Coordinates of C-alpha atoms in Angstrom, one line a residue:
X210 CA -32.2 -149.1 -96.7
X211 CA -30.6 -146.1 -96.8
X212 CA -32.7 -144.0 -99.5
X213 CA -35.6 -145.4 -97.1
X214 CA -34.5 -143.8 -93.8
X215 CA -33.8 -140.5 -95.7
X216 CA -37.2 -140.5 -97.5
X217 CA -38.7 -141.4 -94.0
X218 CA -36.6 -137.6 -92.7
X219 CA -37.9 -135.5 -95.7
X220 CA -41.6 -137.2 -94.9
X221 CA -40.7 -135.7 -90.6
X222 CA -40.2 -132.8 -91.4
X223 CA -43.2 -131.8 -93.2
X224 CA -45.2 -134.3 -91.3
X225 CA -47.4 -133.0 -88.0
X226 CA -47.7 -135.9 -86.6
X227 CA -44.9 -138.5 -85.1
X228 CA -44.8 -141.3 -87.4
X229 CA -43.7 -143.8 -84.5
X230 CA -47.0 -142.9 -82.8
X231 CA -49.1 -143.0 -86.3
X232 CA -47.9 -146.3 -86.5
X233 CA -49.2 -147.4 -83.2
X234 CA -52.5 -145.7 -83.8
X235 CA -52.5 -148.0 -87.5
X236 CA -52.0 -151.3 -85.4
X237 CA -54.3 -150.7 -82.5
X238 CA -57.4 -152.6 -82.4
X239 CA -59.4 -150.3 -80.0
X240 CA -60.5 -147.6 -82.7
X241 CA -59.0 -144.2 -81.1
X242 CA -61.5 -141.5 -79.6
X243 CA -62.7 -139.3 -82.7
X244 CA -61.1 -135.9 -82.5
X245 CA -63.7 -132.8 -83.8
X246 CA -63.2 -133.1 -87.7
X247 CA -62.5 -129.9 -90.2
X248 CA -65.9 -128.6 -91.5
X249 CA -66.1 -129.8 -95.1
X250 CA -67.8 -126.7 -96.4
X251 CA -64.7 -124.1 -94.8
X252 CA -61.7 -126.1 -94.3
X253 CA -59.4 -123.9 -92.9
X254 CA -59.2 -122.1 -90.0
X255 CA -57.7 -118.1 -89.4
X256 CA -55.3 -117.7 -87.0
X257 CA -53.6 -114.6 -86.2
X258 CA -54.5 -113.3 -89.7
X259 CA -52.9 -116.3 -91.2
X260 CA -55.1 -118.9 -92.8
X261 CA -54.0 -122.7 -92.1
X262 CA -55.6 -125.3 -94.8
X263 CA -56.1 -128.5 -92.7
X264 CA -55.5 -131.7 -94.6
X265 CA -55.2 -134.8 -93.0
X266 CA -51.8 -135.1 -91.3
X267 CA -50.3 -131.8 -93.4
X268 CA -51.4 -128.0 -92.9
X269 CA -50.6 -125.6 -95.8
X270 CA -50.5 -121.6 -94.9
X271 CA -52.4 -119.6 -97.6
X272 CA -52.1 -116.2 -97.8
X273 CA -55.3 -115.1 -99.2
X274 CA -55.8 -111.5 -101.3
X275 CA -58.2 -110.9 -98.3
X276 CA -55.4 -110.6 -95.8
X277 CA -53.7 -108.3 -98.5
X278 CA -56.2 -105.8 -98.6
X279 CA -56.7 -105.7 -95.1
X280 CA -53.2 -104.8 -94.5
X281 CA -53.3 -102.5 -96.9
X282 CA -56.5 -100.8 -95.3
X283 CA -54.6 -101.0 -91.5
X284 CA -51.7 -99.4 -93.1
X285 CA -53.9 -96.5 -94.5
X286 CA -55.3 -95.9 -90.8
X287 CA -51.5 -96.2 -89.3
X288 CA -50.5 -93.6 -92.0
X289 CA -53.3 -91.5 -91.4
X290 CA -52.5 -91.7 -87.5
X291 CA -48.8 -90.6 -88.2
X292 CA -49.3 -88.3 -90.1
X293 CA -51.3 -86.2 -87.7
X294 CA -49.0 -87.1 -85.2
X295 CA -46.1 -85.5 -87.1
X296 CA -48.5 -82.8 -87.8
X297 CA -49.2 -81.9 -84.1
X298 CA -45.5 -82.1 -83.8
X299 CA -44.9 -79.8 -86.6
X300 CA -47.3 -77.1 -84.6
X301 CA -45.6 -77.7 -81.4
X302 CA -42.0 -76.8 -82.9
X303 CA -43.6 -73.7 -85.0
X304 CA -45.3 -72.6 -81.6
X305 CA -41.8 -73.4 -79.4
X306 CA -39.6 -71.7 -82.4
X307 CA -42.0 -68.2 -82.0
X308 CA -41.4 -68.2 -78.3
X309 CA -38.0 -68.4 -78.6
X310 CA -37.8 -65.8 -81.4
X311 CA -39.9 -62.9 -79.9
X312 CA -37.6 -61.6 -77.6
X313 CA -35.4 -60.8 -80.6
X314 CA -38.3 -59.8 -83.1
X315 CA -39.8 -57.0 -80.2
X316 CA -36.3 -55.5 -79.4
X317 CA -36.4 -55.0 -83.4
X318 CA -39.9 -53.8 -84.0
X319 CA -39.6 -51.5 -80.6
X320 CA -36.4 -49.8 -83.3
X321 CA -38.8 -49.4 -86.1
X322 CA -41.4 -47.9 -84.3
X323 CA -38.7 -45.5 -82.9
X324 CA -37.4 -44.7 -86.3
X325 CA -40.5 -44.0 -87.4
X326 CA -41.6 -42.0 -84.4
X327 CA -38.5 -39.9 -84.2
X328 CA -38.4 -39.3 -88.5
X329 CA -41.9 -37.3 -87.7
X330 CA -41.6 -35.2 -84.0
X331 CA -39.5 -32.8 -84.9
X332 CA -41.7 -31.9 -87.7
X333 CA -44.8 -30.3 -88.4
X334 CA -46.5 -34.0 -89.0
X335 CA -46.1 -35.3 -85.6
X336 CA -49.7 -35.9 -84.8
X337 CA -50.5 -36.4 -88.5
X338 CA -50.6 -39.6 -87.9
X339 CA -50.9 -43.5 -86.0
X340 CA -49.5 -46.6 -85.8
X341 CA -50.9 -50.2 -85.5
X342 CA -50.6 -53.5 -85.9
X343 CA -52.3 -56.2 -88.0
X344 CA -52.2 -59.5 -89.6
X345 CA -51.2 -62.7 -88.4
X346 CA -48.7 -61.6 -86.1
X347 CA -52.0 -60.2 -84.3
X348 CA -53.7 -63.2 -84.5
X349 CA -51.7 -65.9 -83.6
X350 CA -52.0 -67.3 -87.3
X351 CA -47.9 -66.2 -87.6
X352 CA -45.1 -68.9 -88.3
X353 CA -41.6 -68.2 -88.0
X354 CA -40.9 -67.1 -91.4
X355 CA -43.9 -64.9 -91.2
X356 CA -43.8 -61.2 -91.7
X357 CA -44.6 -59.1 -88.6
X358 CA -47.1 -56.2 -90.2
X359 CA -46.5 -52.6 -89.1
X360 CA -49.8 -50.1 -90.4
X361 CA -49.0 -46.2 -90.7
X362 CA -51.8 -44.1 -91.2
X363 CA -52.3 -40.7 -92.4
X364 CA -54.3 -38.0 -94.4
X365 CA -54.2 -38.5 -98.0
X366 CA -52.8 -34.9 -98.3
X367 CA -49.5 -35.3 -96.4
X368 CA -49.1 -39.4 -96.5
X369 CA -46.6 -39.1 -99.4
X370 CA -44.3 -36.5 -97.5
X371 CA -44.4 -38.6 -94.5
X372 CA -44.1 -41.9 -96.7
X373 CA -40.7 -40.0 -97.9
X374 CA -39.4 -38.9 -94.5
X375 CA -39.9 -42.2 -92.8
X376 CA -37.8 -43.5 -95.8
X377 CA -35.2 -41.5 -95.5
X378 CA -34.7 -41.6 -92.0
X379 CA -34.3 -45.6 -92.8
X380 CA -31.7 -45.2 -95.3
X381 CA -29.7 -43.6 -92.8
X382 CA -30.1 -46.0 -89.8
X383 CA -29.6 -48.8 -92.4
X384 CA -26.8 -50.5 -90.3
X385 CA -29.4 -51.8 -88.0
X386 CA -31.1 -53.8 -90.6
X387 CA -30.0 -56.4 -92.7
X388 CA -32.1 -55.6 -95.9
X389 CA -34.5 -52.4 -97.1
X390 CA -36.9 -52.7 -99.6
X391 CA -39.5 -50.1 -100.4
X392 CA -42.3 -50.7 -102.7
X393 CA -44.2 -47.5 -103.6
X394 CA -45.4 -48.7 -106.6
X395 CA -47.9 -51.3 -104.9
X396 CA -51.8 -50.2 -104.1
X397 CA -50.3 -49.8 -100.4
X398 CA -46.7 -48.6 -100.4
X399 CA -44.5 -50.6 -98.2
X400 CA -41.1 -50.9 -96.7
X401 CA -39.7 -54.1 -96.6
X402 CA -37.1 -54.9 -93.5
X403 CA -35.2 -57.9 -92.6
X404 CA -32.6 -58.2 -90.4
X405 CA -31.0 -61.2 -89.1
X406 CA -31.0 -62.4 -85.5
X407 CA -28.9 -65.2 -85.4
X408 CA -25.7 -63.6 -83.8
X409 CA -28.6 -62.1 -81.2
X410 CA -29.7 -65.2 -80.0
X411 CA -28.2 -66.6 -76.7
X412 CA -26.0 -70.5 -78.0
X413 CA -28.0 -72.3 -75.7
X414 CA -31.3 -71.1 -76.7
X415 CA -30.5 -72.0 -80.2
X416 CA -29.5 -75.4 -79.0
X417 CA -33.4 -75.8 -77.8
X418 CA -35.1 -74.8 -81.5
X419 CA -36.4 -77.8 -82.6
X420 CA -36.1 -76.9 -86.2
X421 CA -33.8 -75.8 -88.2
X422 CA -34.7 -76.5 -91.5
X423 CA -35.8 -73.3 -92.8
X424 CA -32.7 -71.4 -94.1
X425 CA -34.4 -67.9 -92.7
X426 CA -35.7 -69.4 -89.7
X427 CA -33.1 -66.6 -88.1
X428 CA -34.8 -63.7 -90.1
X429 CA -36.7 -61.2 -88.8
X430 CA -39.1 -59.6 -91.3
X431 CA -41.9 -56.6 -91.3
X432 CA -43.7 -55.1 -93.5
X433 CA -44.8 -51.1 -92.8
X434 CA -47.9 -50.3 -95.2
X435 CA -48.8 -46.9 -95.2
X436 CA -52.8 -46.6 -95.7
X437 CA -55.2 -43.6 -96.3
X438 CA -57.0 -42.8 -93.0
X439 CA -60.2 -42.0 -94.4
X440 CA -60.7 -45.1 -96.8
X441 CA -63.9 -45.7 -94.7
X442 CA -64.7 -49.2 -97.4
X443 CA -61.5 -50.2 -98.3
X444 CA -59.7 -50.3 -94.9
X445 CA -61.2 -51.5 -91.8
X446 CA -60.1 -50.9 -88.3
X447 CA -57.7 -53.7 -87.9
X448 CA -58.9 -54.3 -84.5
X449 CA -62.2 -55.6 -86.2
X450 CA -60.1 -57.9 -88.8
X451 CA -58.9 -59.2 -85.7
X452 CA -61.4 -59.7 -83.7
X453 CA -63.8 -61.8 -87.0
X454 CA -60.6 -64.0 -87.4
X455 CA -60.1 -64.6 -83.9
X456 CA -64.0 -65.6 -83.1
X457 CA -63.8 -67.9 -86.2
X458 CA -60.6 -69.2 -84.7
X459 CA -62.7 -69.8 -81.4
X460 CA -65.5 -71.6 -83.7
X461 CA -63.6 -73.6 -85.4
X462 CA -60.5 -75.1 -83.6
X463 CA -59.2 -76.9 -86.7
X464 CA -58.3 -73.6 -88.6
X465 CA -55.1 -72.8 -86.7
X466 CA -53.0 -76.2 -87.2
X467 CA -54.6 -76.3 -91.0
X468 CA -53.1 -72.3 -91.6
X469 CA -50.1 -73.4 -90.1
X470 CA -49.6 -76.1 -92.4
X471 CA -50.7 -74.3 -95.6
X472 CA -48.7 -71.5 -94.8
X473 CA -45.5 -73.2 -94.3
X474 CA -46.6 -75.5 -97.4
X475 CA -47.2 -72.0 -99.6
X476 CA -43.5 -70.7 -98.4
X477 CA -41.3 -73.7 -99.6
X478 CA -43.8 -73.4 -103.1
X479 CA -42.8 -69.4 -102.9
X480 CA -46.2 -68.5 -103.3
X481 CA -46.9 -67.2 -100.0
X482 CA -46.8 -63.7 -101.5
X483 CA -49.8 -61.9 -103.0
X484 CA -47.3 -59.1 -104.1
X485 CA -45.6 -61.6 -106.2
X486 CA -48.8 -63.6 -106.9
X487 CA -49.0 -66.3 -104.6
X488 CA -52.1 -66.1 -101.6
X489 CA -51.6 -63.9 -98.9
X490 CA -52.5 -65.1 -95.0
X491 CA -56.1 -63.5 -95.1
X492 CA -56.9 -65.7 -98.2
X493 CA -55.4 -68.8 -96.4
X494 CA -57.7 -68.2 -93.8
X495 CA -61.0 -67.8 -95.4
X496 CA -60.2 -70.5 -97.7
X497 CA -59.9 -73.0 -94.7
X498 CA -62.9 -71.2 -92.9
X499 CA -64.9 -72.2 -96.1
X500 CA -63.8 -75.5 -96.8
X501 CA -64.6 -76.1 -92.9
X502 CA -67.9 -74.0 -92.7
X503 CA -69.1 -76.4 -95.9
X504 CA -67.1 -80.3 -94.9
X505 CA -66.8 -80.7 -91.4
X506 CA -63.3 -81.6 -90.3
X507 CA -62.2 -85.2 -89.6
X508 CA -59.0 -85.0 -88.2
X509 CA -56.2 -83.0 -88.8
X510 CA -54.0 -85.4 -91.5
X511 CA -57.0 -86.3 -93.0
X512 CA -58.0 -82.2 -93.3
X513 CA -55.4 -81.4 -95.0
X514 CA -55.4 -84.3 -97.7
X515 CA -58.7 -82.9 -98.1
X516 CA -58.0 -79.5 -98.6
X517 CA -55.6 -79.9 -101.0
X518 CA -57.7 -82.3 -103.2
X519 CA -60.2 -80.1 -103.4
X520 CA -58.6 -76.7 -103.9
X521 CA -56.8 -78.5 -106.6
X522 CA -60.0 -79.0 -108.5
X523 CA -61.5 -76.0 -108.0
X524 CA -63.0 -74.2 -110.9
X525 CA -61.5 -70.2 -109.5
X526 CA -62.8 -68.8 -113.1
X527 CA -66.2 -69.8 -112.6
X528 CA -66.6 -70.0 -108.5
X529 CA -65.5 -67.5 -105.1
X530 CA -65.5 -67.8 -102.0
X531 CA -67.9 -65.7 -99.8
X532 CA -68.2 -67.4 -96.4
X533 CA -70.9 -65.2 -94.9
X534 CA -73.0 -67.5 -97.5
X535 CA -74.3 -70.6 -96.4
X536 CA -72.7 -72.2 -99.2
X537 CA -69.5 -70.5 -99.3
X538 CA -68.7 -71.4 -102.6
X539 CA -70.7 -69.1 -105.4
X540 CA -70.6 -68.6 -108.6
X541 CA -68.3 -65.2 -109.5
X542 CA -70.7 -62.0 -109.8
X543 CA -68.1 -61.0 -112.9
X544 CA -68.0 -64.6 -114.5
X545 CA -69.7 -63.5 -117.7
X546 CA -67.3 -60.2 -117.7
X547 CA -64.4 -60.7 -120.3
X548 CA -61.5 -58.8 -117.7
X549 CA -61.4 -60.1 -114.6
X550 CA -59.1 -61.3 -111.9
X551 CA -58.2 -64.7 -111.6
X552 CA -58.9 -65.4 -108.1
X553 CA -62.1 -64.2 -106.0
X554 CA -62.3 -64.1 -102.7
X555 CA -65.2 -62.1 -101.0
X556 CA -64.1 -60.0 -97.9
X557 CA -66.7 -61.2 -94.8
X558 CA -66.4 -57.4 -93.7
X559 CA -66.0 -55.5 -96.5
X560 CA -67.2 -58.1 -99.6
X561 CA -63.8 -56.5 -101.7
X562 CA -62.1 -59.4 -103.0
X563 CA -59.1 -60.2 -101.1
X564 CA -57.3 -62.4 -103.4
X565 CA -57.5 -59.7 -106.6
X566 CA -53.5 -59.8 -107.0
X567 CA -53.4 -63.5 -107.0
X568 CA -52.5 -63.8 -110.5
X569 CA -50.9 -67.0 -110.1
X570 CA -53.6 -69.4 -108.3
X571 CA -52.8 -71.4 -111.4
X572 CA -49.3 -72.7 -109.9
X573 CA -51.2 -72.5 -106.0
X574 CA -53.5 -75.3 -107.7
X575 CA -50.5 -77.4 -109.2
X576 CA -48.6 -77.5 -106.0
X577 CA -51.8 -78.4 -104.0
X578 CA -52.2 -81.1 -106.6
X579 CA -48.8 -82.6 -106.4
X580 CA -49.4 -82.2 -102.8
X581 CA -52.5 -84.1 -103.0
X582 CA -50.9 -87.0 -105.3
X583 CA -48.1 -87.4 -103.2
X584 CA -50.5 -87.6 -99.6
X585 CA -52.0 -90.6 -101.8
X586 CA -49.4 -92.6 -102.4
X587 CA -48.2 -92.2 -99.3
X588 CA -50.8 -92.7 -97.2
X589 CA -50.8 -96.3 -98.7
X590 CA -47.2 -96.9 -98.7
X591 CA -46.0 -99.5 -96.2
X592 CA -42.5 -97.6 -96.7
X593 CA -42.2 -95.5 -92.9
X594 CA -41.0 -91.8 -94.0
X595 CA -41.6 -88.4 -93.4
X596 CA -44.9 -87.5 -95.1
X597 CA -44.8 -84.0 -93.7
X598 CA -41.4 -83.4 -95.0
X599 CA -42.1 -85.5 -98.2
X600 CA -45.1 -83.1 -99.0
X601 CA -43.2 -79.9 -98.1
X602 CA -40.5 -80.5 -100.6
X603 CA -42.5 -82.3 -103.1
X604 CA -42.5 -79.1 -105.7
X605 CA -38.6 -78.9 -105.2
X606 CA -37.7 -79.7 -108.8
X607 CA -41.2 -77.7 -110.7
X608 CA -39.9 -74.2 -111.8
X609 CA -43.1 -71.8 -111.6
X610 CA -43.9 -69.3 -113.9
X611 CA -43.4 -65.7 -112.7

């Protein structure tokens, strides 16, 4: 009958077996060799991380909450892999950006030193006092968006006359730079420059910078501090600075991509600036040296989860940072005083605290927090996106407090 033949289809095509043949093996008299029957206690059988229930002629697919949890662990470990991927491509750009950028940043900082050279000779300062250089720039620890830091140096009795003719000679070559900004208010007067080297830079060696998303990428900016030259505790020889940040950078590899990272993380936050609050590069650095000196490093995606996690949760009222201990985390040698700063930081060289005008490590701990939560989610997400990216713009829409 007709409902017969089409019951006989449906039973086909679920079937494994050929009915025609079944049929045959039914009617045969000779019983048929005895094929290797399903274990009774476990039966089913994995295949290709599918499990297959055998039952008689029919086999079911279960997808047991073990295969779940699996590929949730295996996306983790993929996550975790491209992340420091990106990451290693992240440093590769930042490291490919500076080359391309130097030519353009010494032409500029070979005009500053000139201004400042020529402000001075014709007066009776001339060999009152010295140049240098310092900070990241220095060390290698510099991204693009990184100020380059110039150091004057002079006698406490004439530094403010010279601070004031340097100035002024500025203000009048002040069509080679974009932007002045002198701050003689701060501890350390400075002069803030910028100027922008985008119309400098040749078309097709723009077309090679492999990133462009950094709105200033194009501006050049340094920072001339004018110092005391006889603060014997308060200001080392920046050659020794160097030279402790450089053997630590030999120690411990891992620092460089980790500061990179930070850094770039701290300037979309705007709290790259311990003028305006934020951490400077120094306290980046010996933050990382701690944190590594204390928890070796895994790799470099799984670093930086790390670091965020923990600086997140960590107690800056009641703990500092002193690396030359061999636990670099101690508790604060003014936590029982009632005015103190929020942040401390011991100096290796000098045990000042660093990190004294970092007023706002309340907002650095929410943005490594966010940071932190949104690394979590992501590293579990089977969702493919940029986590680097993700994390960089993550505190886009939080409005920190000044």
């Amino acid at each position: 009958s007709k409902s017969k033949k089409k019951k006989n289809k449906r039973f086909f095509l679920y079937n494994t077996v050929n009915p025609k043949k079944e049929d045959k093996k039914e009617s045969s008299k000779a019983p048929p060799k005895q094929k290797s029957k399903p274990n009774q206690t476990n039966p089913s059988q994995k295949i290709n991380s599918i499990t297959v229930a055998n039952t008689g002629t029919f086999q079911f697919i279960i997808q047991q909450p073990q295969i779940q949890i699996t590929s949730m662990l295996s996306a983790f470990q993929m996550n975790l892999i491209s992340f420091s991927n990106e990451i290693d491509k992240f440093i590769f750009e930042i490291e490919t950006n500076k080359t391309l950028l130097f030519v353009q940043k010494k032409s500029i900082l070979h005009q500053i030193e000139n201004i400042i050279k020529t402000s001075l000779e014709s007066t009776k300062y001339y060999n009152a006092y010295s140049i240098g250089y310092y900070g990241s720039y220095m060390t290698g620890l510099d991204i693009e968006n990184s100020d380059i830091d110039l150091m004057v140096k002079a006698k406490p009795k004439v530094l403010n006359t010279i601070i004031n003719i340097v100035i002024d000679k500025f203000w009048k070559s002040k069509q080679l730079f974009t932007k002045i900004t002198p701050i003689l208010t701060a501890s350390v007067p400075i002069i803030k420059i910028e100027c922008d080297i985008e119309s400098s830079i040749n078309p097709e060696m723009k077309t090679m910078m492999l990133s462009k998303s950094d709105a200033d990428i194009f501006k050049a900016k340094f920072d001339i501090s004018f110092m005391r030259s006889n603060d014997k505790n308060e200001y080392l020889p920046s050659q020794i600075i160097i030279d402790y940040i450089k053997e630590k950078l030999f120690l411990f590899p891992s620092i460089k991509p980790l500061i990179f990272v930070l850094k770039k993380f701290l300037y979309h936050t705007k709290l790259n600036s311990s003028y305006h609050g934020g951490l400077s590069s120094y306290s980046v650095f010996l933050m990382i040296y701690a944190y590594l000196k204390s928890m070796p490093s895994v790799n470099i995606g799984a670093d930086v989860y790390r670091i965020f996690s923990f600086y997140a949760n960590f107690d800056f009222s009641m703990f500092a940072i002193d690396v030359n201990s061999t636990n670099p985390f101690v508790i604060r040698r003014d936590a029982n005083e009632k005015i103190k700063p929020n942040t401390m930081i011991y100096d290796p060289l000098t045990g000042l605290n660093v990190a004294k005008s970092s007023f706002r490590i309340n907002d650095v701990k929410y943005a490594f927090a966010k940071a932190a939560n949104y690394l979590d989610n992501a590293l579990y997400s089977v969702e493919k996106s940029s986590m680097l990216s993700g994390m960089f713009n993550v505190n886009k829409y939080y409005s920190y407090s000044l």
